[in-house]
XYZ file of C-alpha atoms in Angstrom:
656
model
C 22.717 15.577 -9.653
C 19.630 14.509 -11.532
C 16.906 16.255 -9.704
C 14.135 13.496 -11.148
C 16.404 10.765 -9.319
C 16.294 12.823 -6.169
C 12.843 13.063 -6.074
C 11.801 9.705 -6.702
C 14.336 8.482 -3.776
C 12.366 11.057 -1.635
C 9.102 9.622 -2.557
C 10.150 6.207 -1.609
C 11.273 7.163 1.483
C 7.804 8.357 2.347
C 5.726 5.575 0.198
C 7.689 2.792 1.576
C 7.009 3.161 5.135
C 3.241 4.193 4.841
C 2.353 1.241 2.779
C 4.138 -1.297 5.308
C 1.903 0.608 7.900
C -1.161 0.785 5.855
C -1.087 -2.715 5.248
C 0.285 -4.229 8.508
C 3.191 -5.920 7.257
C 4.820 -6.146 10.371
C 8.578 -5.563 8.945
C 9.197 -2.531 11.507
C 12.817 -3.498 12.111
C 13.399 -3.726 8.374
C 11.827 -0.630 7.526
C 13.901 1.036 10.202
C 17.113 -0.233 8.602
C 15.931 0.963 5.086
C 14.942 4.450 6.396
C 18.388 4.802 7.926
C 20.382 3.829 4.663
C 17.966 6.300 2.571
C 18.543 9.224 5.234
C 22.146 8.839 6.067
C 23.338 7.137 2.699
C 21.338 8.536 -0.200
C 18.852 11.483 0.374
C 21.106 13.809 1.997
C 23.937 13.062 -0.187
C 21.909 13.183 -3.179
C 20.269 16.949 -2.996
C 21.178 18.542 -5.770
C 22.971 21.234 -3.890
C 24.903 19.368 -1.577
C 28.408 20.442 -1.607
C 31.141 18.338 -2.552
C 33.017 17.225 0.457
C 37.343 15.883 0.373
C 38.690 14.529 3.493
C 42.226 15.377 3.785
C 44.295 12.394 5.037
C 47.580 10.956 5.685
C 50.089 9.467 8.212
C 51.804 11.794 10.823
C 53.854 15.171 9.815
C 52.805 14.418 6.097
C 51.112 18.143 6.361
C 47.253 17.395 6.116
C 46.534 20.980 8.430
C 49.183 22.763 6.493
C 47.367 21.687 3.311
C 43.799 22.463 4.733
C 44.931 25.762 5.602
C 46.346 26.464 2.226
C 43.278 25.116 0.793
C 40.924 27.437 2.555
C 43.234 30.627 2.627
C 43.314 30.568 6.353
C 45.850 29.677 9.188
C 42.871 27.884 11.225
C 44.201 24.436 11.977
C 47.204 24.141 14.411
C 50.393 23.121 12.268
C 54.069 21.906 13.198
C 55.304 20.593 16.797
C 54.665 16.926 17.822
C 52.976 14.624 15.322
C 49.289 14.160 16.248
C 48.657 17.728 17.757
C 45.267 17.244 16.196
C 42.917 15.394 17.721
C 39.414 16.385 15.747
C 37.891 16.462 12.575
C 37.583 19.812 11.361
C 35.113 20.909 8.930
C 35.678 23.831 6.294
C 32.036 25.073 5.018
C 31.602 27.385 2.322
C 30.590 30.536 4.364
C 27.135 31.082 2.459
C 26.044 27.925 4.023
C 28.302 27.617 7.516
C 24.818 28.317 9.611
C 22.662 25.884 8.069
C 21.766 23.090 10.703
C 20.458 20.656 7.936
C 23.765 20.860 6.285
C 25.825 20.425 9.687
C 23.361 17.187 10.360
C 23.807 15.510 7.030
C 27.560 16.405 7.032
C 28.431 14.516 10.266
C 25.924 12.004 10.007
C 28.806 9.346 10.535
C 30.203 10.659 13.814
C 26.718 10.692 15.399
C 27.094 14.439 16.392
C 26.242 17.614 14.927
C 29.959 19.887 14.642
C 30.506 23.099 16.854
C 31.660 26.096 15.667
C 34.929 26.349 16.276
C 36.044 29.035 19.014
C 40.048 28.781 19.853
C 42.105 26.456 17.867
C 43.090 24.757 21.104
C 39.710 22.939 21.195
C 41.384 20.826 18.085
C 44.254 19.613 20.275
C 41.644 17.801 22.409
C 39.446 15.065 21.791
C 35.666 15.872 21.077
C 32.963 16.373 18.458
C 33.600 17.774 15.198
C 34.190 21.460 14.672
C 33.521 23.656 12.030
C 34.691 26.969 10.415
C 33.341 28.928 7.904
C 35.091 28.788 4.091
C 35.456 32.192 2.390
C 37.667 30.800 -0.144
C 37.256 30.285 -4.182
C 35.970 26.608 -2.985
C 32.302 27.832 -2.524
C 30.423 24.432 -3.301
C 32.975 22.262 -1.223
C 33.464 21.241 2.142
C 37.302 20.052 3.118
C 37.949 17.749 6.008
C 41.181 17.944 8.060
C 41.722 15.039 10.113
C 43.741 13.591 12.738
C 46.531 11.543 12.289
C 45.793 7.880 11.682
C 49.166 6.229 12.659
C 49.434 7.950 16.218
C 50.014 4.899 18.840
C 51.505 1.493 18.233
C 50.628 -0.876 15.841
C 47.429 -2.268 17.153
C 46.567 0.759 19.646
C 46.090 3.395 17.131
C 44.207 6.458 18.661
C 42.746 8.160 15.799
C 41.795 5.601 13.657
C 37.723 5.293 14.311
C 37.367 8.926 13.989
C 39.598 9.137 10.560
C 37.145 6.066 9.369
C 33.946 8.421 10.400
C 35.836 11.451 8.109
C 36.404 9.154 5.076
C 32.873 8.017 5.358
C 31.597 11.380 5.398
C 33.475 12.079 2.236
C 33.407 12.020 -1.092
C 36.347 12.088 -2.220
C 40.143 11.934 -0.714
C 43.273 14.197 -0.698
C 45.779 11.715 0.411
C 49.191 13.551 1.483
C 52.332 11.586 2.206
C 55.936 12.408 2.424
C 59.544 10.795 1.306
C 59.620 9.033 4.400
C 55.871 7.205 4.671
C 54.989 6.814 1.280
C 55.846 3.342 1.226
C 54.756 2.465 4.641
C 52.469 -0.232 3.874
C 50.424 0.057 7.482
C 49.330 3.468 6.144
C 47.820 2.252 2.876
C 46.665 -0.905 4.327
C 44.235 0.710 6.754
C 42.881 3.167 4.236
C 42.398 0.294 1.607
C 40.511 -1.754 4.376
C 38.413 1.635 5.247
C 37.316 2.011 1.965
C 36.291 -1.434 1.146
C 34.269 -0.994 4.207
C 32.005 2.339 3.385
C 32.754 2.301 -0.371
C 35.909 3.131 -2.265
C 36.420 7.074 -2.899
C 38.190 8.271 -5.578
C 41.527 9.905 -4.509
C 43.720 12.749 -5.471
C 47.525 12.237 -4.312
C 49.734 15.353 -3.076
C 53.258 14.226 -2.524
C 55.265 16.762 -0.282
C 58.304 16.356 -1.701
C 61.877 18.073 -1.951
C 62.503 20.069 -5.010
C 65.198 17.891 -6.600
C 62.546 14.653 -6.983
C 62.184 14.495 -10.518
C 58.653 13.870 -11.949
C 59.731 10.333 -12.727
C 60.297 10.210 -9.011
C 57.254 11.452 -8.016
C 54.893 9.513 -10.317
C 56.617 6.378 -9.238
C 56.297 7.149 -5.577
C 52.787 8.046 -6.255
C 52.197 4.943 -8.072
C 53.306 2.864 -4.681
C 50.896 4.690 -2.798
C 47.762 4.107 -5.518
C 48.651 0.630 -5.441
C 48.816 0.298 -2.012
C 45.419 1.681 -1.494
C 43.297 0.857 -4.729
C 45.390 -2.422 -5.950
C 45.302 -3.238 -9.699
C 42.187 -0.678 -9.926
C 44.186 2.627 -9.062
C 43.902 3.825 -12.622
C 40.089 3.713 -12.095
C 40.006 5.757 -8.414
C 43.367 8.051 -9.116
C 41.863 11.802 -9.707
C 45.156 13.096 -10.172
C 49.011 13.618 -8.695
C 50.252 16.915 -7.182
C 53.102 17.907 -5.629
C 54.289 20.236 -2.899
C 58.054 21.336 -2.499
C 59.260 21.289 0.802
C 59.755 25.104 2.006
C 60.933 26.459 5.110
C 58.617 29.354 5.165
C 55.679 27.263 4.645
C 57.119 25.096 7.488
C 57.212 28.297 9.722
C 53.661 29.263 8.597
C 54.661 32.198 6.741
C 53.012 31.582 3.535
C 50.559 28.693 2.190
C 51.328 25.445 0.460
C 51.901 25.801 -3.506
C 50.695 22.559 -4.807
C 51.378 21.822 -8.511
C 50.456 19.105 -11.044
C 53.107 17.050 -11.758
C 52.457 16.951 -15.199
C 52.612 20.626 -16.159
C 49.981 20.315 -18.861
C 47.464 19.550 -15.867
C 45.076 22.340 -14.321
C 46.017 23.868 -11.289
C 44.909 21.867 -8.114
C 42.087 24.347 -7.127
C 40.793 24.474 -10.529
C 40.785 20.932 -10.988
C 38.618 20.860 -7.252
C 36.439 23.575 -8.268
C 35.591 21.402 -11.844
C 34.726 18.331 -10.036
C 31.563 16.380 -11.483
C 29.995 16.330 -8.159
C 26.949 14.545 -9.529
C 28.646 11.946 -11.147
C 31.000 10.756 -8.746
C 28.252 10.651 -6.053
C 25.998 8.856 -7.928
C 29.160 6.308 -8.961
C 30.092 6.349 -5.398
C 26.385 5.305 -4.060
C 25.385 3.350 -7.013
C 25.750 -0.140 -5.141
C 24.155 1.912 -2.452
C 21.230 3.016 -4.603
C 20.677 -0.486 -5.955
C 20.584 -2.025 -2.500
C 18.058 0.344 -1.568
C 15.995 -0.474 -4.549
C 16.252 -3.738 -4.132
C 14.864 -3.858 -0.669
C 12.294 -1.203 -1.511
C 11.448 -3.888 -4.774
C 10.932 -6.513 -1.902
C 8.566 -4.796 0.234
C 7.107 -3.365 -2.638
C 5.913 -7.184 -3.922
C 5.070 -8.425 -0.235
C 2.686 -5.046 -0.216
C 1.063 -6.283 -3.651
C 0.436 -9.612 -1.837
C -0.961 -8.223 1.260
C -3.330 -6.008 -0.926
C -4.738 -9.040 -2.761
C -5.311 -10.944 0.779
C -6.660 -7.405 2.259
C -9.053 -7.880 -1.619
C -9.767 -11.523 -1.044
C -10.715 -10.764 2.788
C -13.290 -8.136 1.934
C -14.620 -10.284 -0.858
C -14.979 -13.349 1.265
C -16.715 -11.129 3.841
C -18.949 -9.657 1.525
C -20.013 -12.882 0.258
C -20.578 -14.172 3.678
C -22.794 -11.011 4.405
C -24.525 -11.848 1.033
C -25.748 -15.201 2.347
C -26.656 -14.013 5.472
C -29.016 -11.324 3.769
C -30.326 -14.131 1.925
C -30.680 -16.360 5.399
C -32.968 -13.565 6.813
C -35.039 -13.444 3.987
C -36.062 -16.798 3.762
C -39.941 -16.090 3.863
C -41.415 -13.975 1.254
C -44.871 -12.223 2.715
C -46.914 -12.758 -0.521
C -49.942 -12.576 0.580
C -48.865 -8.810 1.955
C -47.310 -8.141 -1.323
C -49.814 -9.429 -3.801
C -52.706 -7.907 -2.208
C -50.959 -4.372 -1.956
C -49.643 -5.018 -5.662
C -53.883 -5.763 -6.532
C -54.965 -2.545 -4.707
C -52.232 -0.659 -6.628
C -53.935 -2.687 -10.100
C -57.223 -1.856 -9.296
C -56.695 1.629 -8.248
C -54.875 2.629 -11.206
C -57.362 0.782 -14.147
C -58.854 3.450 -16.496
C -62.560 3.983 -15.640
C -64.290 2.139 -18.496
C -61.984 -0.854 -17.578
C -63.718 -0.492 -13.922
C -66.766 -0.585 -15.490
C -66.633 -3.523 -17.322
C -64.930 -5.843 -14.423
C -67.954 -4.782 -12.546
C -70.331 -7.060 -14.743
C -68.197 -9.718 -14.612
C -68.708 -10.994 -17.850
C -64.779 -11.122 -19.222
C -63.616 -13.570 -16.614
C -62.379 -16.660 -18.722
C -63.984 -20.342 -17.813
C -61.071 -22.051 -16.336
C -60.566 -19.338 -13.616
C -64.429 -19.244 -13.042
C -64.476 -22.968 -12.332
C -61.116 -22.234 -10.034
C -62.405 -19.783 -7.912
C -65.898 -21.366 -7.406
C -63.747 -24.576 -6.200
C -62.332 -22.097 -3.978
C -65.710 -20.657 -2.573
C -64.295 -17.391 -4.018
C -67.426 -15.206 -5.509
C -67.498 -12.072 -7.498
C -67.885 -9.742 -4.353
C -65.214 -11.377 -2.562
C -62.667 -10.144 -4.990
C -62.794 -6.927 -2.922
C -58.979 -6.932 -1.483
C -60.122 -7.808 2.193
C -57.340 -6.975 4.962
C -55.082 -10.047 5.118
C -55.388 -12.769 7.727
C -54.242 -11.464 11.039
C -52.711 -14.890 11.987
C -50.874 -15.249 8.805
C -49.003 -11.920 9.605
C -48.481 -12.906 12.823
C -46.844 -15.972 11.218
C -44.678 -14.301 9.043
C -43.616 -11.811 11.361
C -42.560 -14.937 13.745
C -40.466 -16.328 11.149
C -38.629 -13.077 10.258
C -37.506 -13.242 13.938
C -36.059 -16.677 13.759
C -34.489 -15.873 10.477
C -32.704 -12.963 11.558
C -31.598 -14.157 14.873
C -30.113 -16.903 12.780
C -28.486 -14.721 9.926
C -26.965 -12.057 12.606
C -25.823 -14.967 14.624
C -23.767 -16.545 11.950
C -22.423 -12.967 10.144
C -21.645 -11.657 13.604
C -19.670 -14.882 14.411
C -17.930 -14.499 10.591
C -17.019 -11.043 11.287
C -14.980 -11.464 14.573
C -13.486 -14.886 13.705
C -9.565 -15.188 12.952
C -10.699 -17.193 9.779
C -13.653 -16.512 7.196
C -15.495 -19.961 5.738
C -17.787 -19.432 2.939
C -19.205 -21.751 0.681
C -20.381 -20.937 -3.073
C -20.983 -22.591 -6.324
C -17.466 -22.229 -8.214
C -19.179 -21.446 -11.509
C -20.294 -17.974 -10.532
C -17.904 -15.058 -11.622
C -17.278 -13.976 -8.145
C -16.306 -17.323 -7.353
C -14.091 -17.647 -9.819
C -12.295 -14.429 -9.334
C -12.275 -15.134 -5.549
C -10.335 -18.467 -6.409
C -7.975 -17.371 -9.028
C -7.099 -14.838 -6.201
C -6.113 -17.798 -3.854
C -4.185 -19.436 -6.313
C -2.229 -16.401 -6.865
C -1.534 -15.518 -3.272
C -0.965 -18.978 -2.536
C 1.871 -18.851 -5.528
C 3.628 -15.667 -4.711
C 3.713 -16.746 -1.114
C 4.769 -20.078 -1.545
C 2.246 -21.694 0.860
C 2.551 -24.849 2.393
C -0.821 -27.127 2.295
C -3.401 -26.471 4.667
C -2.265 -22.888 5.067
C -4.805 -19.953 4.278
C -5.837 -18.444 2.049
C -7.034 -22.119 0.320
C -10.290 -23.346 -0.690
C -11.772 -26.896 -0.290
C -14.196 -28.921 -2.769
C -17.575 -29.380 -1.012
C -19.515 -33.164 -0.562
C -21.495 -32.206 -3.657
C -18.457 -31.747 -5.864
C -20.068 -28.383 -7.017
C -19.462 -25.702 -4.191
C -16.092 -24.719 -2.827
C -15.494 -23.518 0.601
C -13.110 -20.468 0.908
C -10.817 -20.517 3.736
C -9.419 -16.814 4.444
C -7.884 -15.357 7.523
C -8.967 -12.244 8.846
C -6.242 -9.437 7.415
C -4.182 -7.970 9.898
C -5.921 -4.507 8.529
C -8.869 -5.294 9.884
C -7.678 -6.981 13.634
C -8.774 -3.249 15.769
C -11.902 -3.194 14.208
C -12.613 -6.981 15.091
C -11.580 -6.055 18.602
C -14.102 -3.491 18.615
C -16.772 -5.698 17.476
C -15.716 -8.547 20.054
C -16.094 -5.881 22.886
C -19.812 -4.834 22.319
C -22.469 -7.210 23.569
C -23.981 -9.591 21.184
C -27.224 -9.316 22.851
C -27.211 -5.595 22.379
C -26.238 -6.131 18.406
C -29.257 -8.516 18.057
C -31.475 -6.503 19.837
C -30.649 -3.536 17.588
C -31.076 -5.276 14.592
C -34.680 -7.210 15.799
C -35.919 -3.414 16.792
C -35.726 -2.253 13.446
C -37.833 -5.769 11.987
C -40.829 -3.362 10.869
C -38.441 -2.009 7.954
C -38.656 -5.332 6.799
C -42.204 -6.386 7.277
C -43.615 -3.252 6.011
C -43.629 -1.857 2.352
C -41.569 1.264 2.335
C -42.223 4.217 0.412
C -39.740 3.645 -1.882
C -40.964 -0.195 -2.848
C -44.559 1.651 -3.199
C -43.301 3.705 -5.936
C -41.603 0.685 -7.646
C -44.934 -1.658 -7.497
C -46.782 1.328 -8.839
C -44.067 1.710 -11.704
C -44.655 -1.886 -12.173
C -48.466 -1.829 -12.792
C -47.756 0.842 -15.275
C -45.520 -1.089 -17.268
C -47.338 -4.513 -16.846
C -50.772 -2.373 -18.192
C -48.683 -0.519 -21.243
C -47.366 -4.090 -22.237
C -51.145 -5.654 -22.642
C -53.426 -5.663 -25.545
C -56.968 -4.054 -24.902
C -58.370 -7.502 -24.617
C -55.987 -8.902 -21.512
C -56.448 -5.207 -19.879
C -59.951 -6.019 -19.520
C -59.594 -9.669 -19.092
C -60.512 -10.614 -15.485
C -58.226 -13.757 -15.573
C -54.925 -11.664 -14.160
C -56.878 -9.566 -12.233
C -58.618 -12.648 -10.709
C -55.458 -13.990 -10.140
C -53.701 -11.114 -8.324
C -56.477 -11.700 -5.571
C -56.538 -15.581 -5.487
C -53.059 -16.151 -5.272
C -52.600 -14.899 -1.730
C -55.007 -17.408 -0.642
C -53.627 -20.413 -2.585
C -50.072 -20.832 -2.737
C -49.093 -23.504 -0.775
C -45.435 -22.762 0.006
C -44.094 -18.867 0.110
C -41.034 -19.478 -1.638
C -37.906 -21.221 -1.754
C -34.531 -19.879 -2.641
C -32.088 -22.240 -4.541
C -28.807 -21.490 -6.649
C -30.044 -24.905 -8.650
C -32.498 -25.166 -11.172
C -35.612 -26.637 -9.060
C -36.234 -29.198 -11.948
C -39.594 -31.147 -11.644
C -41.036 -28.901 -9.018
C -44.504 -28.175 -9.036
C -45.624 -24.803 -9.485
C -44.044 -21.431 -10.866
C -40.144 -21.149 -11.231
C -38.988 -17.930 -11.139
C -35.052 -17.102 -12.324
C -33.711 -14.233 -10.436
C -30.241 -13.683 -11.747
C -27.473 -10.968 -10.328
C -28.993 -11.593 -6.617
C -26.534 -12.170 -3.630
C -23.462 -12.288 -6.135
C -25.269 -15.620 -7.510
C -25.263 -16.072 -10.904
C -28.330 -18.496 -10.941
C -30.703 -17.964 -8.519
C -34.231 -19.359 -8.202
C -37.546 -19.384 -6.022
C -39.942 -21.844 -6.632
C -43.933 -21.328 -5.976
C -45.905 -24.179 -5.508
C -49.259 -22.670 -6.883
C -51.878 -25.515 -6.996
C -54.115 -23.940 -10.191
C -51.225 -23.348 -12.529
C -52.265 -26.015 -14.581
C -55.865 -24.522 -15.456
C -54.046 -21.520 -16.954
C -53.588 -20.929 -20.499
C -49.810 -20.952 -21.570
C -50.052 -16.978 -21.908
C -51.775 -16.291 -18.548
C -48.834 -18.712 -16.922
C -46.047 -16.810 -18.815
C -47.679 -13.333 -18.031
C -47.953 -14.322 -14.382
C -44.009 -15.547 -13.999
C -42.677 -12.444 -15.506
C -45.085 -10.506 -12.785
C -43.470 -12.923 -10.078
C -40.421 -12.465 -11.145
C -40.093 -8.626 -11.288
C -42.651 -8.285 -8.067
C -39.887 -10.732 -6.421
C -37.182 -9.344 -7.615
C -38.169 -5.716 -6.384
C -39.056 -6.862 -3.094
C -35.769 -8.700 -2.801
C -33.880 -5.801 -3.649
C -35.644 -3.572 -1.444
C -35.535 -5.520 1.786
C -31.863 -6.970 0.594
C -30.825 -3.124 0.915
C -32.512 -2.896 4.183
C -30.969 -5.899 5.734
C -27.515 -5.085 4.633
C -27.857 -1.704 6.018
C -28.649 -3.256 9.355
C -25.598 -5.603 8.980
C -23.059 -3.047 8.082
C -24.339 -0.787 10.659
C -24.562 -2.930 13.359
C -21.871 -5.644 12.543
C -19.751 -5.446 9.436
C -19.936 -1.380 8.773
C -16.283 -0.734 10.518
C -14.536 -3.732 8.799
C -15.986 -3.148 5.398
C -14.712 0.790 5.332
C -11.557 -0.213 7.189
C -11.036 -2.694 4.315
C -11.989 -0.728 1.470
C -10.133 2.423 2.845
C -7.015 0.377 3.348
C -6.982 -0.864 -0.216
C -7.527 2.440 -2.109
C -4.556 3.760 0.043
C -2.480 1.266 -0.652
C -3.167 0.548 -3.939
C -2.359 4.214 -4.964
C 0.685 3.853 -3.100
C 1.995 1.088 -5.008
C 1.525 2.496 -7.927
C 3.329 5.530 -7.002
C 6.223 3.417 -5.621
C 6.593 1.639 -9.111
C 6.892 4.937 -10.790
C 9.545 6.008 -8.356
C 11.232 3.048 -8.679
C 11.696 2.910 -12.403
C 13.253 6.276 -12.232
C 15.542 5.010 -9.566
C 16.741 2.214 -12.042
C 17.064 4.083 -14.892
C 19.255 6.223 -12.498
C 21.075 3.681 -11.719
C 21.622 2.536 -15.194
C 23.063 5.807 -15.899
C 25.980 6.042 -13.142
């Protein structure tokens, strides 16, 4: 047997149930049926070292047990006397393998019982489970079955036919023995034909127990009658050979074994023919239809697994989009006073000594900004980076509380819901990938209108709403989250609010790098020019609106517009700062301020987004996200392995 094919089947037997379980396909009964076919019909029989199994069958008093004894070289099975004396199936197993429990189990699967070792020949005369003996003959890779008469009893009430059916199912080939009195018994051959139609046609040797006077022509003619009765017009395709054994009183008396000769003298002896059987070829041909069916069922499960994996990926992407939007909701208010004052301190602290001296003279402040500072009531000595107003800080903290409550409530509701609903611009790369995934899933599942996953256009005609059902993979994690008290979840997140309000060490370092980069990119005059320095101080006191995040370009907005690409999964995200004095700035100053605001805001958002996302994943979404990611990774690799194994099985079936 092709070991590559056998190994591929073993892998499929492992992979198919695992991927179905990982993706929660809900096909346990189908998987169980598939497993049984692979275990009972294929894996055991296609193992490279599995012996050939030959079942001796025939009508009453045809000489089955005598033939069995002759092949194994021992007088084991009772012979002679009343027809139908033997009531059990007897296995003759090569001695070197007779004690192997796995082999006994595999041989007798159709009987649903493991054979016992024969201790007394009398056991064969009573109904019961199969028995076996160790065979020391030359047939060291063949198991031979002696079967009861299948024509004992009256028509319609034969006693041993079910046992015979199981014996035929356990076999790879048949040895059908017949006599002159029953060669044309259509009831017998019809029974064998019917059994083989149900379990798969086995190839067959015909052994004619005949008087010595019968000619070769007569033997072949009668054998043709038997072959046609069993196989019909396809007899030549399944007939392995025709042999004869002449009637002999010494054989009948148990004094010697049968002499089995080929009808055609040019053909090899029977034992030699049995030893040379191409077991892998016969077995693969025998089980080709089963192999094809197993492969087709595996492909169906693989296809459903691919769709389920796409659904899980879509669910994860949708949940992460919902979380990203909730993070954005939690960061609606930007503490520009606190952040810009800190940046100004860093800027001042890192000035070279000669710049600090020149700045103290106040001689390098440009006129437009001098006018602005005067109107604002600022004096030179007021640019001392005084502490932020306490009321402003309290107001910001209160806003953060409100934003967090809104965001936490939203993402918690989405995460425990049986269906996610998220709106996004249809132009973003993530949304386009999700849309393609939705279309693919709907096409492969042939979903009716209204079934999820689906998309719905928003009223503005720009955004799309994605409606995605919770994947079965995450149901358990959802239950665990539902079982937690929401108030405790909310309080746990609010308790870490200071991480959002404060400036972390990491962000402090980032602001320091930003200051260094700005200074390195400035010319000498701009380094000492007080316009930029003054702006850093006056900005916190003059910003009319903190900032507004928008996925659309805020055309016509008064103030400085900052584009934040790549944040929150949005292609275009804008922050609009309403700064009343920007019209009094030179174009170069305005451009530099815009650049500064962009990087500072991006730095703040990056830092705080990570903090809020970590809080959400720690308290709400993390279990589900980790579960989905792990199942995606496991299922993805299994599907790749399944495809590789199916390819080998398909090639093996084509070579039969």
